[in-house]
Short mmCIF file of C-alpha atoms in Angstrom, two decimals:
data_model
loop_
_atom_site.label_atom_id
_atom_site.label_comp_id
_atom_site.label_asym_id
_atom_site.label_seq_id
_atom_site.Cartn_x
_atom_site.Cartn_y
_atom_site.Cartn_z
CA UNK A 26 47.23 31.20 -10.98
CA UNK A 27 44.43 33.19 -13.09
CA UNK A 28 45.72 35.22 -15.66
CA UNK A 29 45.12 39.14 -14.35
CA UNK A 30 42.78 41.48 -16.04
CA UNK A 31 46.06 43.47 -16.67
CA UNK A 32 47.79 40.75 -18.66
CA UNK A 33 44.54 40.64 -21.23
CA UNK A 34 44.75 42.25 -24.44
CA UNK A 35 42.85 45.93 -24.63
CA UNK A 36 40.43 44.45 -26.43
CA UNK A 37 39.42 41.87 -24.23
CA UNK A 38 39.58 43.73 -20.88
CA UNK A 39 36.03 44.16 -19.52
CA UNK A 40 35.97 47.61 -18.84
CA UNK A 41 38.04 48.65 -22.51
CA UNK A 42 35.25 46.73 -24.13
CA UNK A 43 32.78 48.28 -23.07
CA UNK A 44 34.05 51.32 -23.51
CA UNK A 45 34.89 49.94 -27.22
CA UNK A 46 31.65 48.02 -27.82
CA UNK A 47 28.60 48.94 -25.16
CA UNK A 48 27.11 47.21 -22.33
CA UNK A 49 25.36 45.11 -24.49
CA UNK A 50 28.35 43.91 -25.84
CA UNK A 51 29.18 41.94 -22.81
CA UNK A 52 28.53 38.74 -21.43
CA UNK A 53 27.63 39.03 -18.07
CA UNK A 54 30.59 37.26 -16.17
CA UNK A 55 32.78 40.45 -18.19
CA UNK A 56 29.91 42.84 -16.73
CA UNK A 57 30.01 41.41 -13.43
CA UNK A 58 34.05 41.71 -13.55
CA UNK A 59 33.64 45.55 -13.84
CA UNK A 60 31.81 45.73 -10.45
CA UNK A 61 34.62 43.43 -8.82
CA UNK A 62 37.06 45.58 -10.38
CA UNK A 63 40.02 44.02 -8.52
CA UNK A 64 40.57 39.77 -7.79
CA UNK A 65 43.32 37.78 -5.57
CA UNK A 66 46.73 36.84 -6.03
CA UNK A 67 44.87 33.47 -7.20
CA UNK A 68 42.05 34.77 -8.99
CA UNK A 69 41.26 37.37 -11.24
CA UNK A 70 38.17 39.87 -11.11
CA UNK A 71 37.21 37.88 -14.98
CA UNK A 72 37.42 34.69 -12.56
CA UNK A 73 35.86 35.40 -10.15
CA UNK A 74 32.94 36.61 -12.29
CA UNK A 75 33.00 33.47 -14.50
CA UNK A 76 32.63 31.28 -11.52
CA UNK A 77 29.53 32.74 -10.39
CA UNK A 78 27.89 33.13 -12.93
CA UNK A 79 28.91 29.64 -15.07
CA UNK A 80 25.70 27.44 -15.45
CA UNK A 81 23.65 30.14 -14.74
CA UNK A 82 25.05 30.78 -11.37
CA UNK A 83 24.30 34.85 -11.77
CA UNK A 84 20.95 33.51 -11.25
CA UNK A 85 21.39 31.16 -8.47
CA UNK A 86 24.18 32.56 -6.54
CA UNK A 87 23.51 36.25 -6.96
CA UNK A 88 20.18 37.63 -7.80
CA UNK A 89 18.06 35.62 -4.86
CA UNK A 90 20.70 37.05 -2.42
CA UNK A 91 19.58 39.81 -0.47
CA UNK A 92 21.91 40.49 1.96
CA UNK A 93 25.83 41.97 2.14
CA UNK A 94 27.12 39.49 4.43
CA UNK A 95 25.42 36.39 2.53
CA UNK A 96 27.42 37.48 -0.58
CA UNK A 97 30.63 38.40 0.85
CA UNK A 98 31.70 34.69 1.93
CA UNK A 99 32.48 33.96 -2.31
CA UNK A 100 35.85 34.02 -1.79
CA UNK A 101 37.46 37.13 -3.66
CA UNK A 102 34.40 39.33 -2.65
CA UNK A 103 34.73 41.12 0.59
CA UNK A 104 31.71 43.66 2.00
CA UNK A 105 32.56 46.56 -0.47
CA UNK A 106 32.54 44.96 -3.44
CA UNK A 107 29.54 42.48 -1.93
CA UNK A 108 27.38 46.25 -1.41
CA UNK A 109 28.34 47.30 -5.24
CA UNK A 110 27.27 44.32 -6.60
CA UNK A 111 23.65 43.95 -4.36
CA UNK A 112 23.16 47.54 -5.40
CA UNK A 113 23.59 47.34 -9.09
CA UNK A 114 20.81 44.03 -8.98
CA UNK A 115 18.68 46.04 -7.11
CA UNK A 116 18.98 49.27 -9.73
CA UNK A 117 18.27 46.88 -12.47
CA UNK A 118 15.25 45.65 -10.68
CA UNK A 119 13.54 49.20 -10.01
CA UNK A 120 14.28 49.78 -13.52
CA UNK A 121 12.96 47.26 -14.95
CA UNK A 122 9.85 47.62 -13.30
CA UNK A 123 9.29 51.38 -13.37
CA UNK A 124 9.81 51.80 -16.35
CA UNK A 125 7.30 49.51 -17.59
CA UNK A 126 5.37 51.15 -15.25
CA UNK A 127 5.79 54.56 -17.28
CA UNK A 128 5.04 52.72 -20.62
CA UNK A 129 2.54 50.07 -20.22
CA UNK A 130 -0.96 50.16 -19.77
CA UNK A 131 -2.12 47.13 -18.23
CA UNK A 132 -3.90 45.82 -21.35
CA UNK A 133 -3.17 41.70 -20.73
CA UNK A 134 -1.67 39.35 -17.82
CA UNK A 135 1.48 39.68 -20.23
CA UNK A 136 1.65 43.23 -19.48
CA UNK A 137 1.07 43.12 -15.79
CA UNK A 138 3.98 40.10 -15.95
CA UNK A 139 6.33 42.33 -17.65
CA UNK A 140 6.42 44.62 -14.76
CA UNK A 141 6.01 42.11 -11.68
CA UNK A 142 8.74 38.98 -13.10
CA UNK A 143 11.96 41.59 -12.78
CA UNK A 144 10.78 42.02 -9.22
CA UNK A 145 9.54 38.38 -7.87
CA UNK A 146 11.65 35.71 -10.35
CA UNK A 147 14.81 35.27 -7.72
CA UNK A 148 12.54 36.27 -4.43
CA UNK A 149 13.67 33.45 -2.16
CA UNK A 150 10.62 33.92 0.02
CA UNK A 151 6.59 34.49 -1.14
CA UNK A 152 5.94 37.95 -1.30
CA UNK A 153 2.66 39.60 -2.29
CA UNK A 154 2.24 42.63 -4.28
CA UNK A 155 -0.51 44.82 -5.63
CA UNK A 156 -0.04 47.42 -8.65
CA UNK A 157 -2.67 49.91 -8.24
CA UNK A 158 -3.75 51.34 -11.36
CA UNK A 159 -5.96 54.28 -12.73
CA UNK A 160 -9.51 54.44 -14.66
CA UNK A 161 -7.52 53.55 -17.39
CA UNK A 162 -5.39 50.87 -16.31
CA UNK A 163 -2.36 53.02 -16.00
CA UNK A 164 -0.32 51.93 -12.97
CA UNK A 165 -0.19 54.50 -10.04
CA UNK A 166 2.10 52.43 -7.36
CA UNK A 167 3.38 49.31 -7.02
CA UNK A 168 2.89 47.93 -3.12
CA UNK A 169 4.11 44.82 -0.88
CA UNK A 170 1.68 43.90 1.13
CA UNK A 171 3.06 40.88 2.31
CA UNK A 172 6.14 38.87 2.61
CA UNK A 173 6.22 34.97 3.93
CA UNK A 174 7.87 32.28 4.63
CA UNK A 175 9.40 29.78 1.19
CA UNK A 176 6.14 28.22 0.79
CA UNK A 177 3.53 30.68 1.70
CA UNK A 178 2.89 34.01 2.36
CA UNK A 179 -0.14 35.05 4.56
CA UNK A 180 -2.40 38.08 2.61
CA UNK A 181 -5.91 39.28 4.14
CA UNK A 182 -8.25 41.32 1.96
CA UNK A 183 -8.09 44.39 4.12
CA UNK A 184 -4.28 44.58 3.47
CA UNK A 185 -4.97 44.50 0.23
CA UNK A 186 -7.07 47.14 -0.56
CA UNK A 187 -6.09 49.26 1.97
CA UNK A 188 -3.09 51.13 -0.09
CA UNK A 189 -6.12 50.65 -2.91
CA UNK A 190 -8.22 53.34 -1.22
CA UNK A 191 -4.95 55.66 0.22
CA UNK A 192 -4.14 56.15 -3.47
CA UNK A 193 -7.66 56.10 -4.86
CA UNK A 194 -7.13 53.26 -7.17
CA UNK A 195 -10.09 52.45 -9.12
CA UNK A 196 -8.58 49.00 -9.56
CA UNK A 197 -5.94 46.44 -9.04
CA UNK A 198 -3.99 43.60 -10.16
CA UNK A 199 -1.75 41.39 -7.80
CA UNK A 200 0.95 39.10 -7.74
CA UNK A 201 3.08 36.96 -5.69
CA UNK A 202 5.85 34.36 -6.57
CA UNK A 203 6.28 30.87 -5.40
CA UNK A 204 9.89 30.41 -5.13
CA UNK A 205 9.81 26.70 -6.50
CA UNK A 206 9.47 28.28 -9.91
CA UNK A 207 6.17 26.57 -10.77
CA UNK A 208 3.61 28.97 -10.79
CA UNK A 209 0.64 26.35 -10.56
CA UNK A 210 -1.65 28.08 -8.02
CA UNK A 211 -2.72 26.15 -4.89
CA UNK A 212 -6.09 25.32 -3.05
CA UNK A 213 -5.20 28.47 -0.82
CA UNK A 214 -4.34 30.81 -3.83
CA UNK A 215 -7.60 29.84 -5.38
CA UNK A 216 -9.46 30.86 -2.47
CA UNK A 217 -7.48 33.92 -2.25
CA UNK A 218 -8.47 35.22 -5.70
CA UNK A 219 -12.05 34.40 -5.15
CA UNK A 220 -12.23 36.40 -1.77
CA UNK A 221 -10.34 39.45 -3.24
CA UNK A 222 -12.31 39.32 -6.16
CA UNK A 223 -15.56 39.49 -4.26
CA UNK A 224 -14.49 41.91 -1.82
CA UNK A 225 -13.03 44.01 -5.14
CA UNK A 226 -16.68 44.07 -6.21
CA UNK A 227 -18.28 45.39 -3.32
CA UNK A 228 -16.08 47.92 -2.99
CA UNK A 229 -16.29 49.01 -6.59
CA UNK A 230 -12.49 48.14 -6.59
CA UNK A 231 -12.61 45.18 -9.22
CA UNK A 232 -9.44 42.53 -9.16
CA UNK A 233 -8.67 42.85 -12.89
CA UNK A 234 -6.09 39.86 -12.79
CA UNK A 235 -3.94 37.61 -9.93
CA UNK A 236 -0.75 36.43 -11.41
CA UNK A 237 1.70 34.06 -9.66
CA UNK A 238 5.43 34.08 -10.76
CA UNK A 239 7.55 31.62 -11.32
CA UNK A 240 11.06 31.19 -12.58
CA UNK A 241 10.14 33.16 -15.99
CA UNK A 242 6.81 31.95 -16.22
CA UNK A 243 3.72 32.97 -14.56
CA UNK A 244 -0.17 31.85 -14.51
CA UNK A 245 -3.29 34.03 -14.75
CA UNK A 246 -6.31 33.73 -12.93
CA UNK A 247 -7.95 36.16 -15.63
CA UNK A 248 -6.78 34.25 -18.75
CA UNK A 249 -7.62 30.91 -16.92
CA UNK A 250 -10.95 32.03 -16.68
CA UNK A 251 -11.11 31.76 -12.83
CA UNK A 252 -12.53 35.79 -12.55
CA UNK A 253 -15.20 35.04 -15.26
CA UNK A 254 -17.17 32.65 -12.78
#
């Protein structure tokens, strides 16, 4: 039997700690413990935690899971604490991306990635986004325009710049993810960016960069030199 959060010293109880010494303070099995807030006769809300998220299991077993149900067969987790937990991921993912959105100009690919890897790293399926920025390269809204299947996710140009001219975007950069975690772009994503990059040019809409996301890495069309041609 798991020794019970209530048998740990104050200073090693997740919730005292932080209270003691800040989030940041925390590994994240202790963090996810606090959300848990009560185990099993077997295991322990610290368990618990420490089994799902021990060789990087927060990663795999928690952030690329989207739905209540999916999450509440872990043993120890029932629909409650399942909701808590899916909602806290998904806080940390709006805030992570708006607020870059309130404090970065779009100035690189390493900008735009800052904003669009919080939302796309642990996306099980492709998704395809568009930020739609200002004359200045200020982002106005971030949009999905598409959402696939795990290897592909079908995107037309009219879809594209569609919430472009609702918001009266002067241009755009867009992303999706390939769940394998390798960003390398294929044949099809190659003749993606060419089409949107033509039709941004007609339209007076220019593509300023595509950038695929991977697990923490990501490629650029722009700094690959593929929107120079």
């Amino acid at each position: 039997m798991s020794q019970c959060i209530k048998e740990l010293s104050l200073d090693d109880r997740p919730r005292e700690k932080l209270m003691q010494q800040g989030a940041a303070g925390l590994s994240n099995s202790e963090l996810l413990a606090i959300l848990i807030r009560t185990g099993t006769q077997k295991r322990s809300a610290l368990r618990i935690a420490e089994e799902l998220t021990a060789s990087s299991g927060l990663y795999q077993n928690i952030a690329c899971v989207h739905s209540v149900a999916e999450l509440a067969k872990v043993k120890g987790l029932g629909p409650a604490k399942a909701a808590t937990i899916l909602a806290a991921l998904e806080l940390g993912k709006r805030i992570a991306a708006a607020g870059s959105q309130v404090k970065l100009k779009i100035e690189s690919p390493q900008k735009g990635a800052e904003i669009l890897l919080p939302r796309l790293r642990y996306e099980q399926h492709e998704k395809f986004l568009v930020l739609l920025l200002d004359s200045k390269n200020q982002v106005i809204r971030m949009e999905q325009v598409s959402e696939g299947s795990v290897n592909s996710s079908v995107v037309h140009p009219r879809e594209v710049f569609a919430p472009a001219l609702l918001y009266h975007a002067a241009a755009i950069l867009v992303a999706h993810n390939h769940p394998s975690g390798d960003p390398k772009p294929s044949q099809e994503d190659k003749e993606l960016t060419r089409s949107l990059n033509e039709t941004g040019i007609i339209m007076g809409i220019p593509l300023i960069d595509h950038l695929v996301i991977g697990d923490g890495i990501f490629f650029s069309f722009r700094e690959q030199g593929y929107l120079d041609k």
